Short mmCIF file of C-alpha atoms and ligand atoms in Angstrom, two decimals:
data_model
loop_
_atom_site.label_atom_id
_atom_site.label_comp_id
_atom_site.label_asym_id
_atom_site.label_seq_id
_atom_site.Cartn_x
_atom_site.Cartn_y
_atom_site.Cartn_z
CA UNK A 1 -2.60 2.81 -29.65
CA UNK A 2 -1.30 2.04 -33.00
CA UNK A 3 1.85 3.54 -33.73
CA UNK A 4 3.58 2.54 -37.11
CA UNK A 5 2.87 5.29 -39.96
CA UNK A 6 5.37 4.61 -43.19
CA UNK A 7 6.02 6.04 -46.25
CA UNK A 8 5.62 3.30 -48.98
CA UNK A 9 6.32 2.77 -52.67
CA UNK A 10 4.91 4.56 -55.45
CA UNK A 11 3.00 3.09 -57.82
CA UNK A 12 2.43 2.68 -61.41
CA UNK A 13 0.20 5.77 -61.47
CA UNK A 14 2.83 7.64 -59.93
CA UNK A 15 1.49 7.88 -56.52
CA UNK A 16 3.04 7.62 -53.00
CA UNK A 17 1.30 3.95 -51.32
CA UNK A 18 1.35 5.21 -47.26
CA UNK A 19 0.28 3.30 -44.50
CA UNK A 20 -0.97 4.90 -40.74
CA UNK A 21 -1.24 1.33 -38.37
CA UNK A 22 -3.31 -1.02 -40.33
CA UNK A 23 -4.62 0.90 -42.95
CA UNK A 24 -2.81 1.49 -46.23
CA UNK A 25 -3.86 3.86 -48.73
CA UNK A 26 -3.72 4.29 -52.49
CA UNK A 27 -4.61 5.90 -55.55
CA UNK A 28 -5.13 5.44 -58.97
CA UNK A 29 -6.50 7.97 -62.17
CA UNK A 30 -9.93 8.35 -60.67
CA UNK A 31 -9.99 6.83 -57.46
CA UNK A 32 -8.80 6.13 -53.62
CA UNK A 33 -8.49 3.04 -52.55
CA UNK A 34 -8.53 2.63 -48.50
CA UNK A 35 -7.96 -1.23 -47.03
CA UNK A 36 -8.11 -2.39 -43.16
CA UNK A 37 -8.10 -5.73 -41.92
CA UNK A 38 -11.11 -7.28 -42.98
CA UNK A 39 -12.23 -4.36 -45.49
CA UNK A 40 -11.57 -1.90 -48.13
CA UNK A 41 -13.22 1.10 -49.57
CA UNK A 42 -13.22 3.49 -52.41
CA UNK A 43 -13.47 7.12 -53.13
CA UNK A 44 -13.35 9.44 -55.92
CA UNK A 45 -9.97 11.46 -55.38
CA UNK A 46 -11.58 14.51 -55.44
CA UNK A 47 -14.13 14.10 -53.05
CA UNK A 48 -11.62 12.19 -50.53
CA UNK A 49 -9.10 15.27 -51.13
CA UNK A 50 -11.57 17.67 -50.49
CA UNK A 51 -12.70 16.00 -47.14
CA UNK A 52 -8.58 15.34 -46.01
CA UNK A 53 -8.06 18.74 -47.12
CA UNK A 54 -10.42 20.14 -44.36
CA UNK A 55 -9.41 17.06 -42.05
CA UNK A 56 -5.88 17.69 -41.81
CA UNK A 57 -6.05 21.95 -41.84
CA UNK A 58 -8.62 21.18 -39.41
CA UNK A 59 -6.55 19.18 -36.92
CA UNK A 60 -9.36 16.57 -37.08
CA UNK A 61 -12.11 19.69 -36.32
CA UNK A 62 -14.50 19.08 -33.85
CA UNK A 63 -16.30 15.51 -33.17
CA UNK A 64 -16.33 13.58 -36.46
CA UNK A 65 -15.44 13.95 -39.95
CA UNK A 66 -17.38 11.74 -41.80
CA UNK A 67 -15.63 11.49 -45.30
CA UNK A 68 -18.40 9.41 -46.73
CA UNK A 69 -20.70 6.86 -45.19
CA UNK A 70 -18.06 4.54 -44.39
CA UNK A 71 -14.35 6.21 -43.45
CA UNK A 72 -13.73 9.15 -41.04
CA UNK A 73 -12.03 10.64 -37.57
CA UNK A 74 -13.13 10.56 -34.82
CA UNK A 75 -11.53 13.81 -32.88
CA UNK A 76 -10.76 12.96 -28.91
CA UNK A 77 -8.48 16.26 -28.37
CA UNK A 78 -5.16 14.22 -28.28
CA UNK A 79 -5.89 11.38 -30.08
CA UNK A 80 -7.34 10.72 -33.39
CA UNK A 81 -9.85 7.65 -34.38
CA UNK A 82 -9.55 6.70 -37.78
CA UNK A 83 -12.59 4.22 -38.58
CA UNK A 84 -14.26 2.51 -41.33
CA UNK A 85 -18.24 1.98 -40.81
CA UNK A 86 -18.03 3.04 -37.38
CA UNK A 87 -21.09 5.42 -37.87
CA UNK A 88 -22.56 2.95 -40.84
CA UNK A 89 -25.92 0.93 -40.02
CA UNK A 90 -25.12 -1.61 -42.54
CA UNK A 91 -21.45 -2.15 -41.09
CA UNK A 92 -22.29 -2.03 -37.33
CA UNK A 93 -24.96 -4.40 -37.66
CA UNK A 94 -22.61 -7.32 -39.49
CA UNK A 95 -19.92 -6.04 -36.95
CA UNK A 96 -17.73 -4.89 -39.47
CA UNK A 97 -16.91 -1.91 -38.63
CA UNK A 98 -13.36 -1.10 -37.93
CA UNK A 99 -11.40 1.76 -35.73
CA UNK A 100 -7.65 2.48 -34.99
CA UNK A 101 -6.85 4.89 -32.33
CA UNK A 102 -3.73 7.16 -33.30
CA UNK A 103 -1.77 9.95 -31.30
CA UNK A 104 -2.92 12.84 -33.31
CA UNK A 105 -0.33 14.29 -34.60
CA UNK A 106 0.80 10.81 -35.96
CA UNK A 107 -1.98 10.41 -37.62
CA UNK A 108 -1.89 14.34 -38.95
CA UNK A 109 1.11 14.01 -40.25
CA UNK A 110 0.57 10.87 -42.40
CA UNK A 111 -2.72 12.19 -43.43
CA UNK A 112 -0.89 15.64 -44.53
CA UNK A 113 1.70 12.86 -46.56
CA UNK A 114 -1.02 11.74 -48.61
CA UNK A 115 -2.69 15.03 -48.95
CA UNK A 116 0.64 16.48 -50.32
CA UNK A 117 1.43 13.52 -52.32
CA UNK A 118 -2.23 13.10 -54.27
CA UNK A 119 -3.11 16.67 -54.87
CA UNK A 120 -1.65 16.68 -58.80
CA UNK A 121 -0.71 20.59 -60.51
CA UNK A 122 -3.29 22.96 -60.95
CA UNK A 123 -6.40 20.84 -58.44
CA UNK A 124 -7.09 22.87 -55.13
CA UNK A 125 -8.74 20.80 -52.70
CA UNK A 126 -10.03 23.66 -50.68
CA UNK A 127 -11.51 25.95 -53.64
CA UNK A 128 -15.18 25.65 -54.81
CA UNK A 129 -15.47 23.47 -58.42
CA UNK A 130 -15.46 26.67 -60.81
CA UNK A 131 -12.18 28.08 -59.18
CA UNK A 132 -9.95 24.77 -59.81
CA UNK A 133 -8.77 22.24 -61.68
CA UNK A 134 -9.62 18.18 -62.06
CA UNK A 135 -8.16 15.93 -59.20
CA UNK A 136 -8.09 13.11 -61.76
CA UNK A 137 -5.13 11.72 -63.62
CA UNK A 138 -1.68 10.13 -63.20
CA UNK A 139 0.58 12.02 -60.61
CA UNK A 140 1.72 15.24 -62.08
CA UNK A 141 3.24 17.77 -59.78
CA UNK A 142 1.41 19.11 -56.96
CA UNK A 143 -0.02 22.04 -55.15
CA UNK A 144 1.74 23.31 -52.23
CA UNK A 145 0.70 26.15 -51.65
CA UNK A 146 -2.81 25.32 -51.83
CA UNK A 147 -2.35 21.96 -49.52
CA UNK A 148 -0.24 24.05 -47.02
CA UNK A 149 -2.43 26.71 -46.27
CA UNK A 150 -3.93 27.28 -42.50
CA UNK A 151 -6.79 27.77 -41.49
CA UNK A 152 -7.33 31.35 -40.00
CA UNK A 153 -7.04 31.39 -36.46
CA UNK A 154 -7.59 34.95 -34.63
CA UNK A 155 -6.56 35.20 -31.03
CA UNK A 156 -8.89 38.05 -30.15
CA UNK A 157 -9.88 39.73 -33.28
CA UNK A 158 -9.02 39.86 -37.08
CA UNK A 159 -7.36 43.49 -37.91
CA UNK A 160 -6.32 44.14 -34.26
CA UNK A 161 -2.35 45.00 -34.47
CA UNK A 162 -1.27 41.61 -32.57
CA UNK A 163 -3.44 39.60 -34.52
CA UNK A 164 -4.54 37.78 -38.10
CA UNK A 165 -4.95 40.74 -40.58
CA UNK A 166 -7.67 41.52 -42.68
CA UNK A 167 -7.67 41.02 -46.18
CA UNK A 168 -6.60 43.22 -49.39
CA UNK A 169 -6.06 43.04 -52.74
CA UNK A 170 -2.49 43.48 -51.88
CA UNK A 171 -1.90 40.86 -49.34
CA UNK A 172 -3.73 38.45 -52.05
CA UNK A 173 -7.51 38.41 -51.47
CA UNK A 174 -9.33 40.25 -53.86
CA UNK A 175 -13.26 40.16 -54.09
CA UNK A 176 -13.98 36.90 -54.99
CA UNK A 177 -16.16 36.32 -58.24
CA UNK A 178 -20.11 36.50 -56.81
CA UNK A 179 -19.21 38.81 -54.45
CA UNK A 180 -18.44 42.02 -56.26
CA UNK A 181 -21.67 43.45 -55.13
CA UNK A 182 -20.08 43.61 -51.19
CA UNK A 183 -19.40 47.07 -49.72
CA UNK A 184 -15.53 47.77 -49.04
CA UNK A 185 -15.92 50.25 -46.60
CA UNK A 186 -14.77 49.62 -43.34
CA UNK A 187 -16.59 50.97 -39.78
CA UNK A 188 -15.20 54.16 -38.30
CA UNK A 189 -13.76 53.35 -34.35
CA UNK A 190 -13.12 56.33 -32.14
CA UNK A 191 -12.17 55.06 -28.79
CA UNK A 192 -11.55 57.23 -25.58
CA UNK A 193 -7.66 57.71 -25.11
CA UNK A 194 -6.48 54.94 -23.08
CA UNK A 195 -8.50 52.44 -24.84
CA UNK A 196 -7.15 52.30 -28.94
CA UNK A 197 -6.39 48.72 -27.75
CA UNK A 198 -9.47 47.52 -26.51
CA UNK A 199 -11.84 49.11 -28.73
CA UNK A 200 -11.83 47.35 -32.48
CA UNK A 201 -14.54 46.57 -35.57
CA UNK A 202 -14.39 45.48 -38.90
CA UNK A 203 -16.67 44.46 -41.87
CA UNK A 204 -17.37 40.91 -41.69
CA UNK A 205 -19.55 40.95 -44.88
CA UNK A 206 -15.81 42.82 -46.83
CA UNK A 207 -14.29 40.15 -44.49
CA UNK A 208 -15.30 37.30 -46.29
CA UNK A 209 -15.90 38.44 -49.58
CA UNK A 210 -12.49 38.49 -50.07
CA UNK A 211 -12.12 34.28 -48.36
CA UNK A 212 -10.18 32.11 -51.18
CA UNK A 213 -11.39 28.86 -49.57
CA UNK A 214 -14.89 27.14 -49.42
CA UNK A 215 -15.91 25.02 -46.23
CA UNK A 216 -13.54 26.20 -44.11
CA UNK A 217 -15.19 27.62 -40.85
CA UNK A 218 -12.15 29.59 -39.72
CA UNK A 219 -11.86 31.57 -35.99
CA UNK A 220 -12.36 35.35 -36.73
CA UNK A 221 -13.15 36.32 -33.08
CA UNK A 222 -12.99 35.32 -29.65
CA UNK A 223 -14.86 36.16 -26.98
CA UNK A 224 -13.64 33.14 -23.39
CA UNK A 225 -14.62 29.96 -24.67
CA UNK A 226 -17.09 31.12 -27.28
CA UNK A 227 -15.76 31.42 -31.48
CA UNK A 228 -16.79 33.21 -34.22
CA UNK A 229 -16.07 31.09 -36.83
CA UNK A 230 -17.53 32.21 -40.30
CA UNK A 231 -17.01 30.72 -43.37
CA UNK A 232 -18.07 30.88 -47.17
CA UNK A 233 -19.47 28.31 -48.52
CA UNK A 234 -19.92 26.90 -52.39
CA UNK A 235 -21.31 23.68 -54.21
CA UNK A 236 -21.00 20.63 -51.26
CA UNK A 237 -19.75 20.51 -48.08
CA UNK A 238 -17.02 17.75 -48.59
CA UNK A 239 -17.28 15.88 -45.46
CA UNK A 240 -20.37 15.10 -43.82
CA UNK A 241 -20.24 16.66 -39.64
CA UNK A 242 -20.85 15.07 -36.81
CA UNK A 243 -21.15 17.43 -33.76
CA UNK A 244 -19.92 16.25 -30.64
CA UNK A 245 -21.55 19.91 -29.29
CA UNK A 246 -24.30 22.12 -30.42
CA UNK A 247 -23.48 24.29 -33.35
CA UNK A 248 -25.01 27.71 -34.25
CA UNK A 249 -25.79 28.16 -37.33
CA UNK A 250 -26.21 31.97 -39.04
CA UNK A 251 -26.68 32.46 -42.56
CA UNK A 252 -25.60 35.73 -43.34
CA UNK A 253 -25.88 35.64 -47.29
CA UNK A 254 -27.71 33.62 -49.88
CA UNK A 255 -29.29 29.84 -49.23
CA UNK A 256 -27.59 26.49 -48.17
CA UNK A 257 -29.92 23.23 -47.48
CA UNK A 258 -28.54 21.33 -44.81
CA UNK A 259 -29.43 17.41 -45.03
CA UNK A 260 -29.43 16.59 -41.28
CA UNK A 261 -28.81 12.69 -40.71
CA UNK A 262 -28.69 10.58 -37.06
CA UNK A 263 -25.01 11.14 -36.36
CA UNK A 264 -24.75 7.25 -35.61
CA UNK A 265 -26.91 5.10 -37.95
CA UNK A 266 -26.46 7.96 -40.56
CA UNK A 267 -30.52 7.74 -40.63
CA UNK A 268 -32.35 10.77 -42.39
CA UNK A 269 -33.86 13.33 -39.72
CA UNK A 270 -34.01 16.46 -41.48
CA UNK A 271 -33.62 18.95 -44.49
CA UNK A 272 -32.95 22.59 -43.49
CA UNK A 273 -33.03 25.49 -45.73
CA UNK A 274 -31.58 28.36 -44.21
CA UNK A 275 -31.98 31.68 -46.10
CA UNK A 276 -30.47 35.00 -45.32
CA UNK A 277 -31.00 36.12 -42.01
CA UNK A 278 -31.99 32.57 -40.76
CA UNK A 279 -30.67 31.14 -37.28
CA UNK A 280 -30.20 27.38 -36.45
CA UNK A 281 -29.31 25.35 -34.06
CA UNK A 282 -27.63 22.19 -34.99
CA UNK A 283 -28.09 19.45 -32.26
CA UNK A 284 -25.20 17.71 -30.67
CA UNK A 285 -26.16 14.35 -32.23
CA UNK A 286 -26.47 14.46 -35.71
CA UNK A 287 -24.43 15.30 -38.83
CA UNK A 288 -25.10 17.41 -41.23
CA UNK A 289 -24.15 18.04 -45.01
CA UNK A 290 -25.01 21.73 -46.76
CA UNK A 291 -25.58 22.29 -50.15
CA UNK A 292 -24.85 25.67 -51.45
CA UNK A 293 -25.80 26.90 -54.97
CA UNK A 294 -24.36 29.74 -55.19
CA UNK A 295 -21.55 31.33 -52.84
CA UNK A 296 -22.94 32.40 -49.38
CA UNK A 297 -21.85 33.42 -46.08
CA UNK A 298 -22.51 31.56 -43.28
CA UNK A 299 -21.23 31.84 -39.38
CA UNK A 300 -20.78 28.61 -37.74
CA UNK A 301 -20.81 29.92 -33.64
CA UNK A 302 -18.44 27.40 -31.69
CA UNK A 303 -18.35 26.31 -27.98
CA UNK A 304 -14.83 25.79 -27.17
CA UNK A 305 -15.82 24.69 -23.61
CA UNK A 306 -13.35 21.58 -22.25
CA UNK A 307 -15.50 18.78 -21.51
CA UNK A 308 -18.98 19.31 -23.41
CA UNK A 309 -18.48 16.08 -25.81
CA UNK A 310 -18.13 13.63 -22.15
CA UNK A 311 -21.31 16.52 -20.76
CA UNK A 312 -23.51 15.28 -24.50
CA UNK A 313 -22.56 11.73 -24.16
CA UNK A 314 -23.52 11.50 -20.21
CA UNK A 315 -26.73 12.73 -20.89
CA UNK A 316 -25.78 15.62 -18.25
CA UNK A 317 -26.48 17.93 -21.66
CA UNK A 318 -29.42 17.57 -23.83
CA UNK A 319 -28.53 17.13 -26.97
CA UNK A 320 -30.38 20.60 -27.91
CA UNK A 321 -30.21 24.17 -26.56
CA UNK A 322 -33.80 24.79 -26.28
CA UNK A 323 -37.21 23.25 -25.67
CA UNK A 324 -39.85 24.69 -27.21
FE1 FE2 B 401 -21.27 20.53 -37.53
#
């Protein structure tokens, strides 16, 4: 396991160089430049800070984070893989592919370096296009608050007293723009006396018309191993997915098309276009992109269960929940 991660010089563009093992990574006006032994890439800054962004709030989510066709993580609850081609036809089949295998929070704390380094004033990796600024330029101050944010985690249930609050104009969420049509009002609970506690509901819809971020499944509710994770999505999902587990998809609002791709050889298997009300399954062995004209709501149902990537890979699971 690779263990050096450094802190390097800036450059003439004002940017922090960093390396994690054998990668180093830069920046320039427009673009990021990524180099491994034997390689190097490039990325528009905005659409590689948008895809760290979620990456390190994340904690390297579940499976892998594809931040393009070529560079990722691979997530192995511990550890970290950071790779280059791994899941790229054209690279695997010259063998050029390259992976590093880093503690986790090693490598989430360099990647968090470079996130808070190369997010200039004014850009918000996390908000949808409209709502920010340009990630382009030389370095000029940054955005911590918007870098440092975390991602909602409930322990039982959002609004219960012990637990991640709901959200108000006051505590800083107010309606976001193409959701003023959403209803406010909150259910009614009357539980029997003994059972206040126990007994709790909420407005999902007010919920997350008041959610500041885009992409950003976040755990509202928990229920043993099973979370609700919903999320509101806007313009492109920044990273492309690939599920180590089936997902369940529910699109509560609006219209995303998901491009559905071979999680491997990144090979085209299907477009999805999931309207309100529609239910998918995403299978444990592809990724998956979404598109989302206009803000929507969607609820992204995880499977927290220990084990299930090992159960996938074995073959012990198919790779879908059903057969029809
Ligand atoms: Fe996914």
């Amino acid at each position: 396991m690779a263990a050096n991660a450094a802190t390097g010089n800036v450059n003439e563009h004002g940017y922090k160089v960093l390396t994690l093992g054998n990668y180093s990574f830069s920046r320039d006006e427009y673009f990021v430049h990524i180099q491994w032994p034997g390689g190097s890439h490039l990325m528009p800054a905005d659409r590689f800070l948008r895809a760290l962004m979620r990456d390190v709030a994340w904690n390297f989510f579940y499976g892998i984070v594809n931040f393009d066709e070529v560079f990722g993580t691979v997530n192995h609850y511990g550890t970290v893989d950071v790779f280059a081609g791994l899941f790229n036809a054209g690279y695997r089949s010259r063998n050029k592919h390259y992976v590093e295998n880093f503690d986790g929070e090693l490598a989430r704390t360099t990647l968090g370096q470079i996130l808070e380094d190369w997010t200039i004033e004014g850009f918000d990796p996390f908000a949808a296009p409209e709502e920010t600024g340009i990630a382009f330029g030389p370095k000029r101050g940054n955005n911590q608050r918007a870098v440092t944010r975390k991602r909602v985690v409930a322990r039982r249930m959002a609004g219960l007293a012990d637990d991640t609050p709901l959200r108000s104009d006051s505590s800083g969420f107010p309606i976001n723009r193409q959701f003023q049509d959403v209803a406010q009002d909150e259910p009614e609970v009357h539980a029997e006396p003994g059972f206040e506690n126990e007994v709790h509901a909420m407005s999902l819809f007010a919920y997350l018309s008041r959610s500041d971020v885009t992409w950003n499944p976040s755990v509202s509710s928990v229920c043993g191993r099973s979370l609700c994770c919903p999320t509101t999505e806007e313009y492109i999902l920044p990273i492309k997915h690939g599920n180590d587990r089936v997902e369940w998809f529910m699109q509560l609002s609006d219209e995303i098309v998901w491009e559905v791709e071979d999680k491997i050889s990144g090979a085209m298997r299907a477009k999805v276009r999931m309207r309100a009300g529609d239910v998918a399954a995403m299978p444990a062995d592809i990724r998956h992109q979404g598109y989302s004209p206009k803000r929507s709501m969607l609820l992204v149902w995880e499977n927290a269960t220990p084990g299930l990537p090992e159960m996938y890979d074995s073959g012990k699971l198919k790779p879908y929940p059903i057969e029809f």
